[in-house]
Amino acid sequence: MLGILLVASSLLFLASLSASPPVDLRINLIHIDSRSNFSTSELFHRASQRTRYRTKTRELKLTNSSPNFRSSLHSMDGEYLLELAIGTPSIPFMAIVDTGSDLIWTQCEPCISCFAQPTPVYDPSRSSTFSPLPCSSPQCESLAYYNCTPECRYYYNYSDSASTQGVLATETLIFGAHSVRDVAFGCGHANLGASFNSTGTVGLGRGHGSLVSQLGIEKFSYCLTSFLESNITSPLLFGSMADLNTSSGATQSTLLTQNPFDPSFYYLDLKGISIGETLLPIRAETFELKKDGSGGVIIDTGTALTRLEQAGYDIVAREIKSIVNLPLVNSSELCFTLSSRLVPNMPDMILHFEGANMTLPMDNYMIVDSNKGLFCLAMIGVSGGSILGNYQQKNIHILYNLAGGMLSFVPAKCSEI
């Protein structure tokens, strides 16, 4: 979840998955809208709203100079959920999974103020493996703001009046048949806001507090099915299970870069964009990461539709308008009217990263709503930085090699992995 940084770094790496690290692990992800009966238009509108909201909160984070600023926990943050369990005895824990943050946290009893959730609220007093972290712990001392009584207590305000307050502790997490001891997490007793069907978040970012860092995992991958195929799960793979199957195409690899102002995020070096055989005349600096931490391109599971720096988006939109000979709909998105219900034949879009080309077929950058007769670009224009969203990542198996600092990808049928 971009910008939701509730704890700082220096959380302990785990040394065990029931005594040894879970080097091989598969978890099935569920899209947040999978249990709702939304139409294609509604799904597109909801995805666009979530993307625009995340854009707003990231821009606030980059421009707000107050040290007390924290980005918002909001009902539209997050895209994919994973099912796990927490505590001994365990209870279900439905979490937003997010490559753009580090924190693992859940709502806790006594629940002074909490948002509605579909499963029982975790009660630390009923778990034999719950252990509050003391004020002297490195994890507590690494927090920007905390209160000790003598447990390490945290309190954060959010830009949209949402907030979370609780205790930093360790606990056992269960992924299917695998249990992981002593995971550092936030136990929130007062949480204002809403978060779809989740009870918290599991961060997969680059900071030490994320799940992959705490487990000491050197690589993970995922393959996302489209949110328009809401009943199909998407695999999240750790360890050797994360490896790509090269039989479906040539593997492409590019360096993961890092922004010192946003160290949790996975940045990519985007050089340009082609549509079909046409290399678009986008200036080289359009997608560059600036010295002040603005700009750049992040790959994120928690953003639905790709957001492109406005100067680049305008050129992409102009090229698409020249290809699609259909009337435009008066809306905030680039949508055309399919008067004859016939979908135009669109060339592939190619994202040119440093050393790698990501080919997006039409289904990965355009949305077809046959019922309403709409044909829309699944991207939005923004200022301050670009994000490769999960709609563009669908049916591409994406591997994060943390040890080597590389991102690799290959076309795949995600429902068959």
Coordinates of C-alpha atoms in Angstrom, one line a residue:
M1 CA 0.0 0.0 0.0
L2 CA 1.9 3.0 -1.2
G3 CA 3.0 5.3 1.5
I4 CA 1.5 3.5 4.5
L5 CA 4.6 3.3 6.7
L6 CA 3.5 2.6 10.2
V7 CA 6.8 1.2 11.5
A8 CA 10.3 2.0 10.7
S9 CA 13.1 -0.5 9.8
S10 CA 15.2 -2.7 12.1
L11 CA 12.7 -5.4 12.7
L12 CA 14.2 -8.8 13.5
F13 CA 14.8 -11.3 10.7
L14 CA 13.1 -14.6 11.6
A15 CA 15.2 -17.8 12.0
S16 CA 12.4 -20.3 11.7
L17 CA 9.5 -21.7 9.9
S18 CA 8.6 -24.3 12.5
A19 CA 12.4 -24.3 13.1
S20 CA 13.5 -23.5 9.5
P21 CA 12.7 -20.6 7.0
P22 CA 9.8 -21.2 4.6
V23 CA 12.0 -21.2 1.5
D24 CA 9.2 -22.8 -0.5
L25 CA 5.7 -21.5 0.0
R26 CA 2.6 -20.8 -2.1
I27 CA -0.2 -18.5 -1.1
N28 CA -3.3 -17.8 -3.1
L29 CA -4.4 -14.2 -3.4
I30 CA -8.0 -13.0 -3.7
H31 CA -8.9 -9.8 -5.3
I32 CA -10.8 -7.4 -3.0
D33 CA -13.8 -7.3 -5.3
S34 CA -14.0 -11.1 -5.8
R35 CA -16.8 -11.6 -3.4
S36 CA -19.0 -8.9 -4.8
N37 CA -21.2 -8.9 -7.9
F38 CA -19.9 -5.8 -9.7
S39 CA -20.3 -5.2 -13.4
T40 CA -17.3 -4.4 -15.6
S41 CA -18.1 -0.7 -15.5
E42 CA -18.4 -0.8 -11.7
L43 CA -15.1 -2.7 -11.4
F44 CA -13.3 -0.2 -13.6
H45 CA -14.8 2.8 -11.7
R46 CA -13.8 1.3 -8.4
A47 CA -10.3 0.5 -9.6
S48 CA -10.0 4.1 -11.0
Q49 CA -11.1 5.6 -7.7
R50 CA -8.6 3.5 -5.7
T51 CA -5.8 4.5 -8.0
R52 CA -6.7 8.2 -7.8
Y53 CA -6.9 8.0 -4.0
R54 CA -3.5 6.4 -3.7
T55 CA -2.2 9.1 -6.1
K56 CA -3.5 11.8 -3.8
T57 CA -2.0 10.3 -0.6
R58 CA 1.4 9.8 -2.2
E59 CA 1.5 13.4 -3.5
L60 CA 0.6 14.6 0.0
K61 CA 3.4 12.5 1.5
L62 CA 6.0 13.9 -0.9
T63 CA 4.9 17.5 -0.4
N64 CA 4.0 17.6 3.4
S65 CA 7.0 18.7 5.5
S66 CA 5.5 17.9 8.9
P67 CA 7.3 15.1 10.7
N68 CA 4.0 13.9 12.1
F69 CA 2.6 13.2 8.6
R70 CA 1.5 9.7 7.8
S71 CA -0.3 8.6 4.7
S72 CA -3.8 7.5 5.0
L73 CA -5.2 4.1 5.8
H74 CA -8.4 4.3 3.8
S75 CA -11.1 2.0 2.6
M76 CA -9.8 2.2 -1.0
D77 CA -6.2 1.2 -0.2
G78 CA -5.1 -2.3 -1.3
E79 CA -6.1 -4.6 -4.1
Y80 CA -5.3 -8.2 -3.3
L81 CA -6.0 -10.2 -0.1
L82 CA -4.2 -13.2 1.4
E83 CA -5.7 -15.6 4.0
L84 CA -3.5 -16.6 6.9
A85 CA -4.0 -17.1 10.7
I86 CA -2.5 -15.5 13.8
G87 CA -1.8 -16.6 17.3
T88 CA -2.0 -19.8 19.4
P89 CA -4.7 -21.0 19.2
S90 CA -5.0 -19.4 15.8
I91 CA -7.8 -17.3 14.3
P92 CA -8.2 -16.2 10.6
F93 CA -6.4 -13.1 9.5
M94 CA -7.4 -11.7 6.1
A95 CA -4.7 -9.2 5.1
I96 CA -4.1 -6.8 2.2
V97 CA -0.9 -7.9 0.6
D98 CA 1.2 -5.0 -0.6
T99 CA 4.6 -4.6 -2.3
G100 CA 4.6 -0.9 -1.4
S101 CA 4.8 -1.1 2.4
D102 CA 6.6 -3.0 5.1
L103 CA 4.3 -3.3 8.1
I104 CA 2.5 -6.4 9.2
W105 CA -0.4 -5.4 11.4
T106 CA -3.9 -6.4 12.5
Q107 CA -6.8 -5.2 14.6
C108 CA -6.6 -6.3 18.2
E109 CA -8.8 -6.7 21.3
P110 CA -9.6 -4.8 23.4
C111 CA -11.0 -3.0 20.3
I112 CA -11.5 0.5 21.5
S113 CA -12.3 1.7 18.0
C114 CA -12.1 -0.5 15.0
F115 CA -13.5 -0.8 11.5
A116 CA -15.8 -3.7 10.6
Q117 CA -14.0 -7.0 9.6
P118 CA -15.4 -10.3 8.3
T119 CA -13.5 -12.5 10.9
P120 CA -13.2 -12.4 14.7
V121 CA -10.9 -9.6 16.0
Y122 CA -7.6 -11.0 17.3
D123 CA -7.4 -11.1 21.1
P124 CA -3.8 -11.2 22.3
S125 CA -4.9 -12.3 25.8
R126 CA -6.1 -15.6 24.4
S127 CA -2.8 -16.4 22.6
S128 CA 0.1 -18.1 24.3
T129 CA 2.5 -16.9 21.7
F130 CA 1.8 -13.2 21.9
S131 CA 4.7 -11.2 23.3
P132 CA 4.8 -7.4 23.5
L133 CA 8.1 -5.8 22.6
P134 CA 9.7 -3.8 25.4
C135 CA 10.7 -0.2 25.1
S136 CA 14.4 -1.2 25.1
S137 CA 13.9 -3.3 22.0
P138 CA 15.5 -2.1 18.7
Q139 CA 12.1 -2.4 17.0
C140 CA 10.6 0.1 19.5
E141 CA 13.5 2.4 19.4
S142 CA 13.4 2.5 15.6
L143 CA 9.9 4.0 15.7
A144 CA 9.7 7.7 14.9
Y145 CA 7.0 8.2 17.6
Y146 CA 6.1 5.8 20.4
N147 CA 4.9 5.7 24.0
C148 CA 6.1 3.1 26.6
T149 CA 4.0 1.9 29.5
P150 CA 6.4 -0.2 29.7
E151 CA 5.2 -1.9 26.5
C152 CA 6.1 -0.3 23.2
R153 CA 2.9 1.6 22.2
Y154 CA 2.4 3.5 19.0
Y155 CA -0.1 6.1 17.9
Y156 CA -0.4 7.6 14.4
N157 CA -2.7 10.1 12.8
Y158 CA -3.5 9.9 9.1
S159 CA -4.2 12.5 6.5
D160 CA -7.9 11.6 6.1
S161 CA -8.6 11.5 9.8
A162 CA -8.0 7.7 10.0
S163 CA -5.7 6.5 12.6
T164 CA -4.2 3.4 14.3
Q165 CA -3.0 2.9 17.9
G166 CA -1.7 -0.2 19.6
V167 CA 1.2 -2.3 20.8
L168 CA 4.3 -3.5 18.8
A169 CA 4.7 -7.2 19.6
T170 CA 5.7 -10.6 18.2
E171 CA 3.4 -13.4 17.3
T172 CA 3.1 -16.7 15.3
L173 CA 1.6 -16.5 11.8
I174 CA 0.2 -19.5 10.0
F175 CA 0.2 -19.9 6.2
G176 CA -1.7 -23.1 5.5
A177 CA 0.3 -25.9 7.1
H178 CA 3.3 -23.6 7.8
S179 CA 3.7 -21.7 11.0
V180 CA 6.2 -18.9 11.5
R181 CA 7.2 -17.8 15.0
D182 CA 8.2 -14.5 16.5
V183 CA 7.0 -12.2 13.7
A184 CA 7.1 -8.5 14.6
F185 CA 3.8 -6.9 14.0
G186 CA 1.5 -4.0 15.0
C187 CA -1.4 -4.9 17.3
G188 CA -3.9 -2.1 16.7
H189 CA -6.5 -1.4 19.4
A190 CA -7.9 1.8 17.9
N191 CA -8.2 1.9 14.2
L192 CA -10.4 4.4 12.4
G193 CA -11.3 3.9 8.8
A194 CA -12.3 0.9 6.7
S195 CA -10.3 -1.7 4.7
F196 CA -12.8 -3.7 2.6
N197 CA -12.8 -7.3 3.8
S198 CA -9.3 -7.2 5.4
T199 CA -8.3 -7.2 9.0
G200 CA -4.9 -5.6 8.4
T201 CA -1.9 -5.6 6.1
V202 CA 1.0 -7.8 5.2
G203 CA 3.8 -5.7 3.6
L204 CA 6.2 -7.2 1.0
G205 CA 8.3 -4.0 0.7
R206 CA 12.1 -3.7 0.8
G207 CA 12.3 -2.6 4.5
H208 CA 13.3 -4.9 7.3
G209 CA 9.8 -5.1 8.8
S210 CA 8.2 -6.7 5.7
L211 CA 7.3 -10.3 5.6
V212 CA 9.9 -11.2 3.0
S213 CA 12.6 -9.4 5.0
Q214 CA 11.6 -11.0 8.3
L215 CA 11.6 -14.5 6.7
G216 CA 14.9 -13.9 5.1
I217 CA 13.5 -14.8 1.7
E218 CA 15.8 -13.9 -1.2
K219 CA 13.1 -14.1 -3.9
F220 CA 9.4 -14.1 -4.4
S221 CA 7.0 -13.9 -7.3
Y222 CA 3.4 -13.5 -8.2
C223 CA 1.2 -13.9 -11.2
L224 CA -2.0 -11.8 -11.1
T225 CA -5.2 -12.7 -12.7
S226 CA -7.4 -9.9 -13.9
F227 CA -9.8 -8.3 -11.5
L228 CA -12.4 -8.8 -14.2
E229 CA -12.0 -12.5 -13.5
S230 CA -13.0 -12.0 -9.9
N231 CA -13.4 -15.6 -8.8
I232 CA -9.9 -16.8 -9.9
T233 CA -7.1 -16.7 -7.4
S234 CA -3.6 -15.4 -8.0
P235 CA -0.5 -17.3 -6.8
L236 CA 2.1 -15.6 -4.5
L237 CA 5.2 -17.8 -4.4
F238 CA 8.3 -17.8 -2.1
G239 CA 11.7 -19.4 -2.4
S240 CA 12.4 -21.9 -5.2
M241 CA 8.6 -22.0 -6.0
A242 CA 9.0 -18.4 -7.2
D243 CA 11.1 -19.3 -10.2
L244 CA 9.8 -18.5 -13.6
N245 CA 8.7 -21.0 -16.3
T246 CA 10.5 -19.9 -19.4
S247 CA 8.5 -22.2 -21.7
S248 CA 5.9 -19.5 -22.2
G249 CA 8.4 -17.0 -23.5
A250 CA 11.7 -15.3 -23.2
T251 CA 12.5 -14.0 -19.7
Q252 CA 13.2 -10.3 -19.4
S253 CA 15.2 -8.8 -16.5
T254 CA 15.8 -5.3 -15.3
L255 CA 17.5 -3.7 -12.3
L256 CA 15.5 -2.7 -9.2
T257 CA 16.5 0.8 -8.2
Q258 CA 16.0 2.4 -4.8
N259 CA 14.8 5.8 -3.7
P260 CA 16.4 7.0 -0.4
F261 CA 13.2 9.0 0.4
D262 CA 11.0 6.0 -0.2
P263 CA 13.3 3.0 0.6
S264 CA 10.4 0.5 0.9
F265 CA 9.3 0.8 -2.8
Y266 CA 10.5 -1.2 -5.8
Y267 CA 11.6 1.3 -8.4
L268 CA 12.2 0.5 -12.1
D269 CA 14.1 2.5 -14.8
L270 CA 11.5 3.2 -17.5
K271 CA 13.2 4.5 -20.6
G272 CA 10.2 4.9 -23.0
I273 CA 7.0 3.5 -24.4
S274 CA 6.0 2.1 -27.8
I275 CA 2.6 1.4 -29.2
G276 CA 3.0 -1.1 -32.0
E277 CA 6.0 -0.1 -34.1
T278 CA 5.9 3.5 -32.9
L279 CA 8.3 4.7 -30.3
L280 CA 6.4 7.5 -28.7
P281 CA 8.3 10.9 -28.5
I282 CA 8.4 11.0 -24.7
R283 CA 11.2 13.1 -23.2
A284 CA 13.9 11.0 -21.6
E285 CA 13.6 12.7 -18.2
T286 CA 9.8 12.2 -18.0
F287 CA 10.1 9.0 -15.9
E288 CA 13.4 9.7 -14.1
L289 CA 13.8 9.6 -10.4
K290 CA 14.6 13.1 -9.2
K291 CA 17.1 14.0 -6.6
D292 CA 14.4 15.2 -4.2
G293 CA 12.7 11.7 -4.3
S294 CA 9.9 12.7 -6.7
G295 CA 9.3 11.1 -10.0
G296 CA 10.5 7.7 -10.9
V297 CA 8.5 4.5 -11.6
I298 CA 7.3 2.1 -8.9
I299 CA 5.9 -1.4 -9.5
D300 CA 3.1 -2.0 -7.0
T301 CA 0.5 -4.6 -6.4
G302 CA -1.6 -2.2 -4.4
T303 CA -2.4 0.2 -7.3
A304 CA -5.0 -1.0 -9.8
L305 CA -4.5 1.1 -12.9
T306 CA -1.1 2.3 -14.0
R307 CA -0.5 6.0 -13.4
L308 CA 1.8 7.8 -15.8
E309 CA 3.5 11.1 -15.4
Q310 CA 1.2 13.6 -17.1
A311 CA 3.6 14.5 -19.9
G312 CA 4.0 10.8 -20.8
Y313 CA 0.3 10.1 -20.4
D314 CA -0.7 12.9 -22.7
I315 CA 1.5 11.4 -25.5
V316 CA 0.2 7.9 -24.9
A317 CA -3.4 9.2 -25.0
R318 CA -2.8 11.2 -28.1
E319 CA -1.4 8.1 -29.9
I320 CA -4.3 5.9 -28.8
K321 CA -6.8 8.5 -30.0
S322 CA -5.1 8.4 -33.4
I323 CA -5.6 4.7 -33.6
V324 CA -9.1 4.4 -32.2
N325 CA -11.5 6.0 -34.6
L326 CA -14.4 6.1 -32.2
P327 CA -16.3 9.0 -30.4
L328 CA -14.9 10.0 -27.1
V329 CA -17.0 9.8 -23.9
N330 CA -17.0 12.9 -21.7
S331 CA -15.4 11.5 -18.6
S332 CA -12.3 11.7 -16.5
E333 CA -11.0 8.5 -18.1
L334 CA -10.0 8.1 -21.8
C335 CA -13.1 6.2 -22.9
F336 CA -14.5 5.6 -26.3
T337 CA -18.1 4.6 -27.4
L338 CA -18.4 1.2 -28.9
S339 CA -21.4 2.1 -31.0
S340 CA -21.2 -1.1 -33.1
R341 CA -20.0 -3.2 -30.2
L342 CA -17.0 -4.1 -32.3
V343 CA -13.7 -3.8 -30.4
P344 CA -10.9 -2.1 -32.4
N345 CA -7.8 -4.1 -33.2
M346 CA -5.1 -2.6 -31.0
P347 CA -1.3 -3.1 -31.3
D348 CA 0.7 -4.2 -28.3
M349 CA 2.1 -1.5 -25.9
I350 CA 5.7 -2.0 -24.9
L351 CA 7.3 -0.6 -21.8
H352 CA 11.0 -0.1 -22.4
F353 CA 12.8 -0.7 -19.1
E354 CA 16.6 -0.6 -18.7
G355 CA 17.6 -3.9 -20.4
A356 CA 14.1 -5.3 -20.7
N357 CA 10.9 -4.8 -22.6
M358 CA 7.5 -5.6 -21.1
T359 CA 4.9 -6.3 -23.8
L360 CA 1.3 -5.4 -22.9
P361 CA -1.3 -6.9 -25.2
M362 CA -4.5 -4.8 -25.7
D363 CA -6.2 -6.6 -22.8
N364 CA -3.5 -5.3 -20.4
Y365 CA -3.9 -1.6 -21.2
M366 CA -7.5 -1.3 -22.5
I367 CA -10.8 -2.2 -20.8
V368 CA -13.8 -3.4 -22.8
D369 CA -17.2 -3.0 -21.3
S370 CA -19.5 -4.6 -23.9
N371 CA -22.7 -4.1 -21.8
K372 CA -22.2 -0.3 -21.7
G373 CA -20.4 0.0 -25.0
L374 CA -17.2 1.5 -23.6
F375 CA -13.6 1.1 -24.6
C376 CA -11.3 2.7 -22.0
L377 CA -7.6 3.2 -21.4
A378 CA -6.7 1.5 -18.1
M379 CA -4.2 4.3 -17.1
I380 CA -4.4 7.7 -15.6
G381 CA -2.3 10.8 -15.9
V382 CA -0.7 12.2 -12.7
S383 CA 2.1 14.4 -11.4
G384 CA 5.0 13.5 -9.1
G385 CA 5.8 9.9 -10.1
S386 CA 4.5 6.9 -12.0
I387 CA 3.3 3.5 -10.9
L388 CA 3.0 0.3 -12.8
G389 CA -0.4 -1.0 -11.6
N390 CA -1.6 -4.5 -11.2
Y391 CA -4.0 -4.3 -14.2
Q392 CA -1.0 -4.0 -16.5
Q393 CA 0.8 -6.8 -14.6
K394 CA -2.0 -9.4 -15.2
N395 CA -0.9 -12.7 -16.8
I396 CA 2.7 -11.8 -16.4
H397 CA 4.7 -13.9 -13.9
I398 CA 6.9 -11.4 -12.1
L399 CA 9.9 -12.4 -10.0
Y400 CA 11.6 -10.2 -7.4
N401 CA 15.2 -11.3 -6.9
L402 CA 16.0 -9.5 -3.7
A403 CA 19.5 -10.9 -3.3
G404 CA 20.4 -9.9 -6.9
G405 CA 18.4 -6.7 -7.0
M406 CA 16.7 -7.7 -10.2
L407 CA 13.1 -7.9 -11.4
S408 CA 12.4 -10.6 -14.0
F409 CA 9.2 -11.4 -15.8
V410 CA 7.7 -13.6 -18.5
P411 CA 4.2 -13.9 -20.1
A412 CA 2.1 -16.6 -18.3
K413 CA -1.4 -17.9 -17.8
C414 CA -1.7 -17.1 -14.2
S415 CA -4.7 -19.3 -13.6
E416 CA -2.6 -22.3 -14.6
I417 CA 0.4 -21.7 -12.3

